[in-house]
Short mmCIF file of C-alpha atoms in Angstrom, two decimals:
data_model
loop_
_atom_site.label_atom_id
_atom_site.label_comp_id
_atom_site.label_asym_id
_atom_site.label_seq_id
_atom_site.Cartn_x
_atom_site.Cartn_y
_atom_site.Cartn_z
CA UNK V 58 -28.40 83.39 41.60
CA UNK V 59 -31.92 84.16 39.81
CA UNK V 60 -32.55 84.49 36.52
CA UNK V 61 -34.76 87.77 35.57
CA UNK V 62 -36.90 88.12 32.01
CA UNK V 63 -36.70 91.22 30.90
CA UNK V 64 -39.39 92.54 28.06
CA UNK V 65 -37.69 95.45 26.16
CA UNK V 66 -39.41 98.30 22.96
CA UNK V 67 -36.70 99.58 21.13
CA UNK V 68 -37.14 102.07 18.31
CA UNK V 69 -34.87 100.00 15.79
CA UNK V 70 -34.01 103.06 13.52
CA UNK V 71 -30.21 103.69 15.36
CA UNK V 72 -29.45 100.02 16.02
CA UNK V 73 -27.56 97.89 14.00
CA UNK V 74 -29.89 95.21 15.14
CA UNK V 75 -30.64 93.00 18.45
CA UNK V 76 -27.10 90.66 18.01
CA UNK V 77 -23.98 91.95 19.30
CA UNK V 78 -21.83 92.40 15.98
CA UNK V 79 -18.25 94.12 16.51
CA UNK V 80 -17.95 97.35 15.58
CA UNK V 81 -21.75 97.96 15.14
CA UNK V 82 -23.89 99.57 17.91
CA UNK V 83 -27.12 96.81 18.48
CA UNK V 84 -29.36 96.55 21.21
CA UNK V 85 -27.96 93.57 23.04
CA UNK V 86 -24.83 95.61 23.38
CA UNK V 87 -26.79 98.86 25.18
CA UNK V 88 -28.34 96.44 27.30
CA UNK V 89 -25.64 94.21 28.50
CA UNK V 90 -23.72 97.77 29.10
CA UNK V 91 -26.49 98.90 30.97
CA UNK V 92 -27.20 96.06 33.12
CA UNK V 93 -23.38 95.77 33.74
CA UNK V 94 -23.64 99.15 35.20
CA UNK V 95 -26.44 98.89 36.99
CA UNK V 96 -25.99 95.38 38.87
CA UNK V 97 -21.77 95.85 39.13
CA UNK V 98 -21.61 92.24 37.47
CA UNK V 99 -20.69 91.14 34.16
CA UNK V 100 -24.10 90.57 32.28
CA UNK V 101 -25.01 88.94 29.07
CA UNK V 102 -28.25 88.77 28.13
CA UNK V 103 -30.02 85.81 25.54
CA UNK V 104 -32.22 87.17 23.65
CA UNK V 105 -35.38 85.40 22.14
CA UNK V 106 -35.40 87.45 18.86
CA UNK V 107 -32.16 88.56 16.77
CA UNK V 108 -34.06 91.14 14.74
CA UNK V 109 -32.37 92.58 11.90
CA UNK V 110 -30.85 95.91 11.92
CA UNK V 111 -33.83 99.04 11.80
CA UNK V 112 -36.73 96.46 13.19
CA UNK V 113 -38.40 97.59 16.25
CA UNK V 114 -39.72 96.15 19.08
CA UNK V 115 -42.43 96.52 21.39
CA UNK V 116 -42.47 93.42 23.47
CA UNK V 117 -38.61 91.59 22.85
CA UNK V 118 -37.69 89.12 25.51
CA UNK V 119 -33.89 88.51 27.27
CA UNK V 120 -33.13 86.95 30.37
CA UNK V 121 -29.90 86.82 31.92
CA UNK V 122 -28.40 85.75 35.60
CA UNK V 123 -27.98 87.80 38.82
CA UNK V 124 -27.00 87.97 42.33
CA UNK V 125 -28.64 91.72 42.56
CA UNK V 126 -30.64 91.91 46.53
CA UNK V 127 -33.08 94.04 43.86
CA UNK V 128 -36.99 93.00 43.63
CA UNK V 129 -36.99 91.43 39.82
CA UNK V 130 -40.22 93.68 39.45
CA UNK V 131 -38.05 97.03 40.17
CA UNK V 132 -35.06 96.08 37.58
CA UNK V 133 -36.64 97.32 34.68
CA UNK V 134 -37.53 100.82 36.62
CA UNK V 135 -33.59 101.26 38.32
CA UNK V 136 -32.47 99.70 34.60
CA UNK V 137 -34.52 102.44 32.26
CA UNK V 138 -32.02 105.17 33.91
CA UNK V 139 -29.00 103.60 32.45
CA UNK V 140 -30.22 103.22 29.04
CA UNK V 141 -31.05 105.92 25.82
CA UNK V 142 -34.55 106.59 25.07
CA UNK V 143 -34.79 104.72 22.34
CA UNK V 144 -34.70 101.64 24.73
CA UNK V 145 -37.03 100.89 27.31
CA UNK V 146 -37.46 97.57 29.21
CA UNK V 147 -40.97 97.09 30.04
CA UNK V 148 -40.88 94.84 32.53
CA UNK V 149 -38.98 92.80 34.40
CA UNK V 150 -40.09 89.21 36.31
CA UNK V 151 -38.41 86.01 37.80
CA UNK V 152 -38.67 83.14 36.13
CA UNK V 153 -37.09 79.00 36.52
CA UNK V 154 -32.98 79.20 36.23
CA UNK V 155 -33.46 77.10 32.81
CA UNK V 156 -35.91 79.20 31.26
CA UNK V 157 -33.95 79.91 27.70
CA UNK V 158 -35.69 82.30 25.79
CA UNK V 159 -35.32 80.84 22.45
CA UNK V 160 -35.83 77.12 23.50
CA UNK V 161 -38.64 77.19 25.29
CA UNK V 162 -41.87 77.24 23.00
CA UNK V 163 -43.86 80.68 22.59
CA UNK V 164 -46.08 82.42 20.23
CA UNK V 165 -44.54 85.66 17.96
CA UNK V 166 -46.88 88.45 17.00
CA UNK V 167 -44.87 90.76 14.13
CA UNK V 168 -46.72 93.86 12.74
CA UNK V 169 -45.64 95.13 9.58
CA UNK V 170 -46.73 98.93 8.83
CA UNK V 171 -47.15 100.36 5.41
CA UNK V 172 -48.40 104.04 4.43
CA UNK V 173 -50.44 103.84 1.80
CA UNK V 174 -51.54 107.16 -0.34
CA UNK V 175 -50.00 109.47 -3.13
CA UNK V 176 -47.63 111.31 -0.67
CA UNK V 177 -45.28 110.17 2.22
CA UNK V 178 -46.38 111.49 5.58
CA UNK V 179 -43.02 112.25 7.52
CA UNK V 180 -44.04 111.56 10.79
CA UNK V 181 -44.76 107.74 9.80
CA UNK V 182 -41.37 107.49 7.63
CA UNK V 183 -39.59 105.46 10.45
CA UNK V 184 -42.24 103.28 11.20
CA UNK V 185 -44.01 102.19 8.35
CA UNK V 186 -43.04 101.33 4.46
CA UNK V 187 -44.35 103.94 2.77
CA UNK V 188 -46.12 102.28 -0.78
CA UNK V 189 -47.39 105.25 -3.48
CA UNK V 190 -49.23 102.93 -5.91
CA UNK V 191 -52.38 102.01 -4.57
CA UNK V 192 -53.00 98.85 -2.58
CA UNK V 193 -56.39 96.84 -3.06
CA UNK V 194 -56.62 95.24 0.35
CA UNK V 195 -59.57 92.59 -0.16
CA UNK V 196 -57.06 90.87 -2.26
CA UNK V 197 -54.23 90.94 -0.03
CA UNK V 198 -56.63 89.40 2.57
CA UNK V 199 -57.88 86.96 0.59
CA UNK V 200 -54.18 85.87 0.05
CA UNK V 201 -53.31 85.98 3.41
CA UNK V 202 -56.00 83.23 4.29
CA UNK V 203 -53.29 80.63 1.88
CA UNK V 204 -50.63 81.45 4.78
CA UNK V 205 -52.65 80.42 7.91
CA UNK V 206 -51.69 77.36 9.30
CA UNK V 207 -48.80 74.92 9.06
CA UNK V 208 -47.20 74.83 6.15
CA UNK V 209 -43.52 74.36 4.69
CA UNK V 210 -42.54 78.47 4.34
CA UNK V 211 -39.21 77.75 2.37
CA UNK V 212 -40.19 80.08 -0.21
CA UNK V 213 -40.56 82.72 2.61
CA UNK V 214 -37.33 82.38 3.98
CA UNK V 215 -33.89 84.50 2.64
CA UNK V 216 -32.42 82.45 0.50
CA UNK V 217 -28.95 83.63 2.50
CA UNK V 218 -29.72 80.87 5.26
CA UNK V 219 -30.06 77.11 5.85
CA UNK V 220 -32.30 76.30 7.73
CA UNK V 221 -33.26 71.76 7.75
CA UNK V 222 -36.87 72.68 8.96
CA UNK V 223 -38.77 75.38 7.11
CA UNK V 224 -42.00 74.32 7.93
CA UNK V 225 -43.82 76.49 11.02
CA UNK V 226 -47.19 77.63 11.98
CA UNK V 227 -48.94 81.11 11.37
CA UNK V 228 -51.73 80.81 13.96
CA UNK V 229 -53.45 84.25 12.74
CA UNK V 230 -52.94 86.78 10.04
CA UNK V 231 -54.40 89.77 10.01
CA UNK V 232 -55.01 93.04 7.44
CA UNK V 233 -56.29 96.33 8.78
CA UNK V 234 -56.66 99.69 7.00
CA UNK V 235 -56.73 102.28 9.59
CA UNK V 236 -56.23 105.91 7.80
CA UNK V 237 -53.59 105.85 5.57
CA UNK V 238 -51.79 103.15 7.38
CA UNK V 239 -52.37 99.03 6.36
CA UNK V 240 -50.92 96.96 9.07
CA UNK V 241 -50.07 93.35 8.75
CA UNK V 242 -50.37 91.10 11.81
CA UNK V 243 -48.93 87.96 12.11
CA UNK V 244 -48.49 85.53 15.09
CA UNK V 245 -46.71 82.30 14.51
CA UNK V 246 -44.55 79.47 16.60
CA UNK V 247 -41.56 80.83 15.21
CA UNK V 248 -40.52 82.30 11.52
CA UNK V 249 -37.86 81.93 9.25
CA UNK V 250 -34.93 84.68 8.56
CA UNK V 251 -36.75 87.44 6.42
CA UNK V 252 -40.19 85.73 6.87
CA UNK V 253 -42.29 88.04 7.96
CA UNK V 254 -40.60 90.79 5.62
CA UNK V 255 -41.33 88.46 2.50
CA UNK V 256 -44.74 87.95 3.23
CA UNK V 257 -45.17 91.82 3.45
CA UNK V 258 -43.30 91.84 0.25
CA UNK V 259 -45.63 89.26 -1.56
CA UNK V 260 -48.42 90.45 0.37
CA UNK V 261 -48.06 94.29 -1.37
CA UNK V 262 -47.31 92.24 -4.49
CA UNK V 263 -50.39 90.74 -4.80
CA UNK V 264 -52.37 94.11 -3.40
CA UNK V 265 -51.15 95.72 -6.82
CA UNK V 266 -52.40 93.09 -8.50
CA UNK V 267 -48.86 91.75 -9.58
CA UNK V 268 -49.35 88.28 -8.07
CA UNK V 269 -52.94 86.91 -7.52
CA UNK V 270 -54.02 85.68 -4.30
CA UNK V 271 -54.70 82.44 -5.11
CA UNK V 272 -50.91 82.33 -6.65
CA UNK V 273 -50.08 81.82 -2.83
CA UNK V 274 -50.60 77.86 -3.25
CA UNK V 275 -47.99 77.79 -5.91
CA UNK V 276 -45.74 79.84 -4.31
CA UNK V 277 -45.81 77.67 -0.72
CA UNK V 278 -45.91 74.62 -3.17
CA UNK V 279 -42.64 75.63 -5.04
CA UNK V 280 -40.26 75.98 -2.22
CA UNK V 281 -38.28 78.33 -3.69
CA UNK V 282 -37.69 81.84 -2.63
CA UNK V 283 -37.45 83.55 -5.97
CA UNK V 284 -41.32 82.47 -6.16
CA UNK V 285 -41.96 85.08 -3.40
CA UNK V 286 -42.21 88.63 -4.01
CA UNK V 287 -39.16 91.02 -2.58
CA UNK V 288 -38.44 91.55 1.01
CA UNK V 289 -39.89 94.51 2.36
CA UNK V 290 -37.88 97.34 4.22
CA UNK V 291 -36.63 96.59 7.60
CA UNK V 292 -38.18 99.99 9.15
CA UNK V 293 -41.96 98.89 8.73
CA UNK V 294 -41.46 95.97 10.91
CA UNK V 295 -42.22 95.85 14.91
CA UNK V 296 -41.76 92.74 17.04
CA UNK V 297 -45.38 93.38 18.79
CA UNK V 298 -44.71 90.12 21.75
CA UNK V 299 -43.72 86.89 22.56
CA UNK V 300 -46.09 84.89 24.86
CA UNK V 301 -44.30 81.45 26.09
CA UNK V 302 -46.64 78.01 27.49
CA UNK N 136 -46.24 135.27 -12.70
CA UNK N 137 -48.48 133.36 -10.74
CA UNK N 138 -48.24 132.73 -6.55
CA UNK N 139 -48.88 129.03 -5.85
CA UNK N 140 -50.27 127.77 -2.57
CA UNK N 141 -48.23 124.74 -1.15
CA UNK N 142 -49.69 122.27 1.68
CA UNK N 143 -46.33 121.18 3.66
CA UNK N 144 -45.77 118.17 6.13
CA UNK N 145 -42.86 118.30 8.29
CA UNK N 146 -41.68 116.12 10.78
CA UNK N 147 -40.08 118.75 13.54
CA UNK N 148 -37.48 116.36 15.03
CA UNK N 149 -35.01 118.06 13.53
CA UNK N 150 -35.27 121.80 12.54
CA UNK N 151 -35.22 125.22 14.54
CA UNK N 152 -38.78 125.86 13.56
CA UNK N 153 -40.24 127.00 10.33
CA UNK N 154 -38.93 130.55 10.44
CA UNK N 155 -35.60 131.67 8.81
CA UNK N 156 -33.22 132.03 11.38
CA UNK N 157 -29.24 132.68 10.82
CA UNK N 158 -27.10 129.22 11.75
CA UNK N 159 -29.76 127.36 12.67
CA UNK N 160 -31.37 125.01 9.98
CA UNK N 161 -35.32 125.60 9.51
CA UNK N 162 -37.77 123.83 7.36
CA UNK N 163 -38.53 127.60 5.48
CA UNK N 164 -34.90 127.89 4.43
CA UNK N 165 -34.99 124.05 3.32
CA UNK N 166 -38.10 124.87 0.85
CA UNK N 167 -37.23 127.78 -0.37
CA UNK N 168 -33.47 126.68 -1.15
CA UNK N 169 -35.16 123.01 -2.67
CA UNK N 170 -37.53 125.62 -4.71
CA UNK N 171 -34.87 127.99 -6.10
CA UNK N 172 -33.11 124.62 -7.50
CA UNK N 173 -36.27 123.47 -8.98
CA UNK N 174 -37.36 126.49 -10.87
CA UNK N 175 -34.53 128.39 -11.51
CA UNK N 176 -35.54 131.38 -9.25
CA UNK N 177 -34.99 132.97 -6.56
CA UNK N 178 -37.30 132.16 -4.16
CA UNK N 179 -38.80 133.42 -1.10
CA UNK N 180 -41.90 131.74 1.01
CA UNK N 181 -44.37 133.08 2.75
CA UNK N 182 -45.59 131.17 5.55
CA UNK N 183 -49.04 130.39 7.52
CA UNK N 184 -47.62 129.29 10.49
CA UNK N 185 -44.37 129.47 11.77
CA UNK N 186 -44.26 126.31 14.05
CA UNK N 187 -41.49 126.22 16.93
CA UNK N 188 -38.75 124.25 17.15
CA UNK N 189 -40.07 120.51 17.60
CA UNK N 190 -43.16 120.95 16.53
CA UNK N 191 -44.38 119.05 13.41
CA UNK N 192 -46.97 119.71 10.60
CA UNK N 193 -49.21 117.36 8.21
CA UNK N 194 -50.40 120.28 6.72
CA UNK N 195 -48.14 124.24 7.02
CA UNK N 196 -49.62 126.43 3.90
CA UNK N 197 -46.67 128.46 2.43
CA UNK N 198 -47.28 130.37 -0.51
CA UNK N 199 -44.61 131.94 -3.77
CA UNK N 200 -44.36 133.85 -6.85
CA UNK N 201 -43.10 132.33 -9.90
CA UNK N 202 -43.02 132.34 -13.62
CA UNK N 203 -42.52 128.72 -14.22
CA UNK N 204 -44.56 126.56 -17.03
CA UNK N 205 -44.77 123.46 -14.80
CA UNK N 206 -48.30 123.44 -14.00
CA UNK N 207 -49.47 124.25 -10.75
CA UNK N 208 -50.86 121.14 -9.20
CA UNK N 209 -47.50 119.19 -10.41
CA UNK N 210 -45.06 121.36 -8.55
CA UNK N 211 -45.10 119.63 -5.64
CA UNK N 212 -44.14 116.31 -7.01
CA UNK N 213 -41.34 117.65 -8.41
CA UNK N 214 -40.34 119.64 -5.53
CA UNK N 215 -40.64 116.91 -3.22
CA UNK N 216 -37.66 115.03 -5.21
CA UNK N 217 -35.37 118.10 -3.84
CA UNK N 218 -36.44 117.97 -0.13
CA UNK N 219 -35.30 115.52 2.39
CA UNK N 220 -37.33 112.77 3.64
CA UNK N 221 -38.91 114.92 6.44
CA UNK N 222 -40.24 117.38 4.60
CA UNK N 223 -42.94 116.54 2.13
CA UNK N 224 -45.16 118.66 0.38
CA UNK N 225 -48.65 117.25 0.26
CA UNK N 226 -50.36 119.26 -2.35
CA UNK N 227 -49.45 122.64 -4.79
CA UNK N 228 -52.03 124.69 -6.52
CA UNK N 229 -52.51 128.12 -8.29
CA UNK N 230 -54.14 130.83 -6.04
CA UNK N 231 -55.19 134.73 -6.53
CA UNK N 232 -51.65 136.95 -6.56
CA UNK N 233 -53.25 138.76 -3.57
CA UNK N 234 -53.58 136.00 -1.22
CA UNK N 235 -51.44 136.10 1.72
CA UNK N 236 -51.50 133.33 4.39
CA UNK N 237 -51.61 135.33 7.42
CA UNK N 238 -54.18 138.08 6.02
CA UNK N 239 -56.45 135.51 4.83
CA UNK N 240 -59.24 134.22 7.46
CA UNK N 241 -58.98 130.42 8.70
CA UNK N 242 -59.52 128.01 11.13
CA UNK N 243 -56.42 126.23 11.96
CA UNK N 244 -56.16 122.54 13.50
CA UNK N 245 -53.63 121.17 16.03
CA UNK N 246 -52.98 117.76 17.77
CA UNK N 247 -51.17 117.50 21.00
CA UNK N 248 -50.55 113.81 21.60
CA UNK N 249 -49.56 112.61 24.86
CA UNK N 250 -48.19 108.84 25.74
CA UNK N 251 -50.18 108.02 29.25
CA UNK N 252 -48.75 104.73 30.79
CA UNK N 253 -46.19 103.88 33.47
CA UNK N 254 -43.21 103.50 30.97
CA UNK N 255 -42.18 105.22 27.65
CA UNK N 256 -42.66 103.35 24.31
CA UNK N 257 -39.49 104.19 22.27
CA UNK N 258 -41.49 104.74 18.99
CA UNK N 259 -43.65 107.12 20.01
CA UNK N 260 -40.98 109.31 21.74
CA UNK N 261 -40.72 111.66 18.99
CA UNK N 262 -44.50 112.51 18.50
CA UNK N 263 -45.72 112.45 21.85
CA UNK N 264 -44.81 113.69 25.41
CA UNK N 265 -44.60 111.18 27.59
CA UNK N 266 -46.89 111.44 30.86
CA UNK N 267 -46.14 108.33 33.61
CA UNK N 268 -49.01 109.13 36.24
CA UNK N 269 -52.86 108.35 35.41
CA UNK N 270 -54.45 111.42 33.71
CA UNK N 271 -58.15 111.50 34.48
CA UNK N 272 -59.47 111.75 30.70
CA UNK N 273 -63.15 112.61 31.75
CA UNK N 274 -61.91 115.77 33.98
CA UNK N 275 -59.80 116.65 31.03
CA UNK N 276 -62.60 116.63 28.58
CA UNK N 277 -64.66 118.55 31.13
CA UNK N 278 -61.89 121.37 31.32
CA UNK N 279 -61.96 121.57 27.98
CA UNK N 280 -65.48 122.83 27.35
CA UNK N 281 -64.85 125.66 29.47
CA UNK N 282 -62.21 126.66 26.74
CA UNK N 283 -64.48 125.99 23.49
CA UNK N 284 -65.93 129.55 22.67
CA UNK N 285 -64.47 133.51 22.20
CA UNK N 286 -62.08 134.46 25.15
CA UNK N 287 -59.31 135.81 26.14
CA UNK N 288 -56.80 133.61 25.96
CA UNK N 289 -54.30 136.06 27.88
CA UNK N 290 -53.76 133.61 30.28
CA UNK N 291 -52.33 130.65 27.80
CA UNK N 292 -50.11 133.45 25.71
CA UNK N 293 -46.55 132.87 26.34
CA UNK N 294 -45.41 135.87 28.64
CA UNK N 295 -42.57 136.27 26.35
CA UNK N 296 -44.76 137.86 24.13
CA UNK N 297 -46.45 141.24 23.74
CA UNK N 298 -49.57 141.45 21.62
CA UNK N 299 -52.60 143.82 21.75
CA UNK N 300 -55.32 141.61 21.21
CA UNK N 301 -55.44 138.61 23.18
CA UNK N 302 -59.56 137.30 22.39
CA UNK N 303 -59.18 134.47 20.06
CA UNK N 304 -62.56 132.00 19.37
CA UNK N 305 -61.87 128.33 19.64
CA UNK N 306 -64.32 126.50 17.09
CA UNK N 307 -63.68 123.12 19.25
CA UNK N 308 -61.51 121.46 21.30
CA UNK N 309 -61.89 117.28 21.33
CA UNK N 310 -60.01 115.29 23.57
CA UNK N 311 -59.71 111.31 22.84
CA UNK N 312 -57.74 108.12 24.43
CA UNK N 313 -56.67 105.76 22.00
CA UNK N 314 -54.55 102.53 23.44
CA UNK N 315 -51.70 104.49 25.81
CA UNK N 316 -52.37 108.23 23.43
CA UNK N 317 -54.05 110.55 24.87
CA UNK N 318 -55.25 113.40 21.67
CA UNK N 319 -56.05 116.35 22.20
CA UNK N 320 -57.01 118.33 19.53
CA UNK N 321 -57.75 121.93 19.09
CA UNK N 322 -59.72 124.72 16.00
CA UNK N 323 -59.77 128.07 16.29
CA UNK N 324 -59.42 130.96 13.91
CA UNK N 325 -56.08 131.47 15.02
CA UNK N 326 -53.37 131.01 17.90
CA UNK N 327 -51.35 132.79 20.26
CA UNK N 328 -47.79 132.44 20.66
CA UNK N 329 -47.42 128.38 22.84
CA UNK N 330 -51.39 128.40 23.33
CA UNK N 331 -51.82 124.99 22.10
CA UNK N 332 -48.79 123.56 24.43
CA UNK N 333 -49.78 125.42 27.33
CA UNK N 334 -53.40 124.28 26.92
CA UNK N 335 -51.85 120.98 26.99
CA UNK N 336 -49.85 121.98 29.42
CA UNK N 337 -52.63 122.84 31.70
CA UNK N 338 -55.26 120.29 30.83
CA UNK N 339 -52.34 117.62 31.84
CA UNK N 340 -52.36 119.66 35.08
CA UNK N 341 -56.30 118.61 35.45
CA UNK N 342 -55.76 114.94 34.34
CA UNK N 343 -53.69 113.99 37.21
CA UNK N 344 -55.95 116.14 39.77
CA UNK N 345 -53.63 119.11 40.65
CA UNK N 346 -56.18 121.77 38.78
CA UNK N 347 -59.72 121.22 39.44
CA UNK N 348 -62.28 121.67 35.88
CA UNK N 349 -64.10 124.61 37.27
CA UNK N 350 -60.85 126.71 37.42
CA UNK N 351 -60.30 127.13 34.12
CA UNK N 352 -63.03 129.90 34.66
CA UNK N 353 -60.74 131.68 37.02
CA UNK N 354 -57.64 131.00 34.64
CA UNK N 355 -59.32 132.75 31.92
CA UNK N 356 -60.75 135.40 33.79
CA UNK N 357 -57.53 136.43 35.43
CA UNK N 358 -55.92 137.57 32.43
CA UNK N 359 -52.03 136.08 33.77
CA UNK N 360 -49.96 133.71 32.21
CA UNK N 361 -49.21 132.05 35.93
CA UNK N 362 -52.35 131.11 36.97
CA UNK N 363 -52.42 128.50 33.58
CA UNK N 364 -50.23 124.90 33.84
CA UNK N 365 -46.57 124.80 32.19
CA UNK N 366 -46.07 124.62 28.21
CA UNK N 367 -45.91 121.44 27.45
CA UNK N 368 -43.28 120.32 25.09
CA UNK N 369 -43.04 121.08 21.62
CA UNK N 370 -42.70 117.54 20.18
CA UNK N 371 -45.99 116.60 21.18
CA UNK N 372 -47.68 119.04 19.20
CA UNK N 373 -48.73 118.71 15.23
CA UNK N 374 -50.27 121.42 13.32
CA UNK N 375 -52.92 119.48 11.20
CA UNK N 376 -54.85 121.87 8.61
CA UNK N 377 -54.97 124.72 7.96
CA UNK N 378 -58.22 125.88 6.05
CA UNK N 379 -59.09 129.20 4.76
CA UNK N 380 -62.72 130.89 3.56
#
């Protein structure tokens, strides 16, 4: 028996999300089906990351257990065949038998895309948020810094989970204008439900000068999610990686 | 009356094309339907380009006669709230009764974007093609001077086809590598039918080493739709601008 890490993009528009949920069609579900077929065993995957239904993915990590005679470095190619196009494993690598995806500790990047300018392009409509008002972007920088860091993020979290621990660590967070497009880029130990998608919210919040950047301290100080601006869209958010110790 | 210019973006994904065509649904039937609600009329487009299936747009010109008060540059926020998400209209304005979008001079724009890496990402399916072996970009680029200039283009018309004049004058032709896209973009003063996807088509054929730079000479010269690479596919392609004198 080995156990194989798979990395997997997905183009979230047509999934009801990573988890398996009956009657919906996710990703976890494709996959498992796929792998099924393509091994002749009866695979489930773990995934590291239950994104919500219409996030993407570029780098999402599962592992799951085999007896396949396949090299772990050919699964993804042999796997690819089995699946739609909107899912494609990137790779595919051995690791330890009690390597758990979500327990082991790891860095997150998340990218969350919004089109910025009078008129939507339609080409970027499934991949970024599209904002008409204009953004000023010093400012949401300048409240981005008050994220950094470890800090308690209960205000960032959806107020439809209970978590005990809300407090985590954004190691970077970064704003860049390219075009039309302003991408946000966050890599943390871990985030809360919605967290990313609320600090994209606030973030646009305070770039039309609705909240001011140096309101960030009160809103991390006040624990409370209604502090926070609104979560933003599901469709302008990519899982970019997850890099593990 | 007055005839109104419109600047369109379309995302080609899913339409038959710009041009009216009976049981198939086409972005020109979509505007002028979403027009004739708007203003009460009934009204008929005239198109600049009429894009093949697939293909996308950031910026079609389509131009209309009408008699309505609204004033010109505010049509096209209006008539945006009657289109569908993949169809946008980027800008409206008032223009001489006489001017016709095909009669007129202009240099048109297109982008062919290709994905070059050993395995598809989902999100970029739709908007470029996807190429798995290494395409040589310098060879490319070196191809593509020997198209820049007046020719005759015989050679990249689809065969399908049967026009007199075959010389068309390409204004410039860049090609660029961004992360895994390859762009390759195209002016001229005008198009024949597939040129820009079997240019592609043909300058993929010289990134991964099966046509050498120097034979482009020959291709041209020869005057036969053969001797030129296969058309590449129509999703990969983006009319960008069109502007006129």
């Amino acid at each position: 028996m080995r156990r194989i890490k798979l990395v997997i993009a997905y183009d979230g528009t047509n999934y009801h999300g990573w988890q398996l949920q009956p009657g919906e069609i996710t990703v976890e579900e494709v996959i498992n089906r796929a792998l099924s077929e393509l091994l002749k065993e009866d695979i489930a995957v773990i995934g590291a990351s239950r994104t919500d239904a219409g996030v993407h993915a570029l780098g999402n990590v599962a592992v799951f257990d085999t007896e396949t005679k396949i090299p772990a470095e050919k699964i993804c190619f042999a796997l690819n065949r089995y699946l739609p196009w909107d899912i494609r494993v990137q790779s595919s690598m051995e690791v330890p038998g009690d390597f758990h995806p979500r327990k082991v500790k790891c860095r997150k990047t998340y990218e969350y895309r919004i089109l910025n300018r009078d008129i939507l392009i339609p080409t970027e409509r499934l991949y970024a948020y599209f904002v008409y008002y204009d953004l000023n972007i010093e400012k949401m920088k300048k409240a981005a810094e008050y994220l950094a860091g470890t800090h308690d993020f209960k205000s960032f979290c959806s107020a439809k989970t209970h978590v005990e621990d809300t407090v985590r660590t954004i190691y970077g967070i970064e704003i860049e204008k390219k075009g039309h497009i302003i991408a946000i880029r966050v890599t943390g130990n871990g985030f809360l439900y919605n967290m990313v998608r609320i600090i994209a919210g606030t973030l646009i919040e305070v770039g039309r000068g609705a909240i001011a950047p140096e309101d960030m301290i009160k809103i991390l100080d006040g624990r409370n999610r209604r502090l926070a601006g609104p979560t933003a869209p599901a469709h302008g958010l990519t899982l970019v990686r997850i890099e593990y110790e």
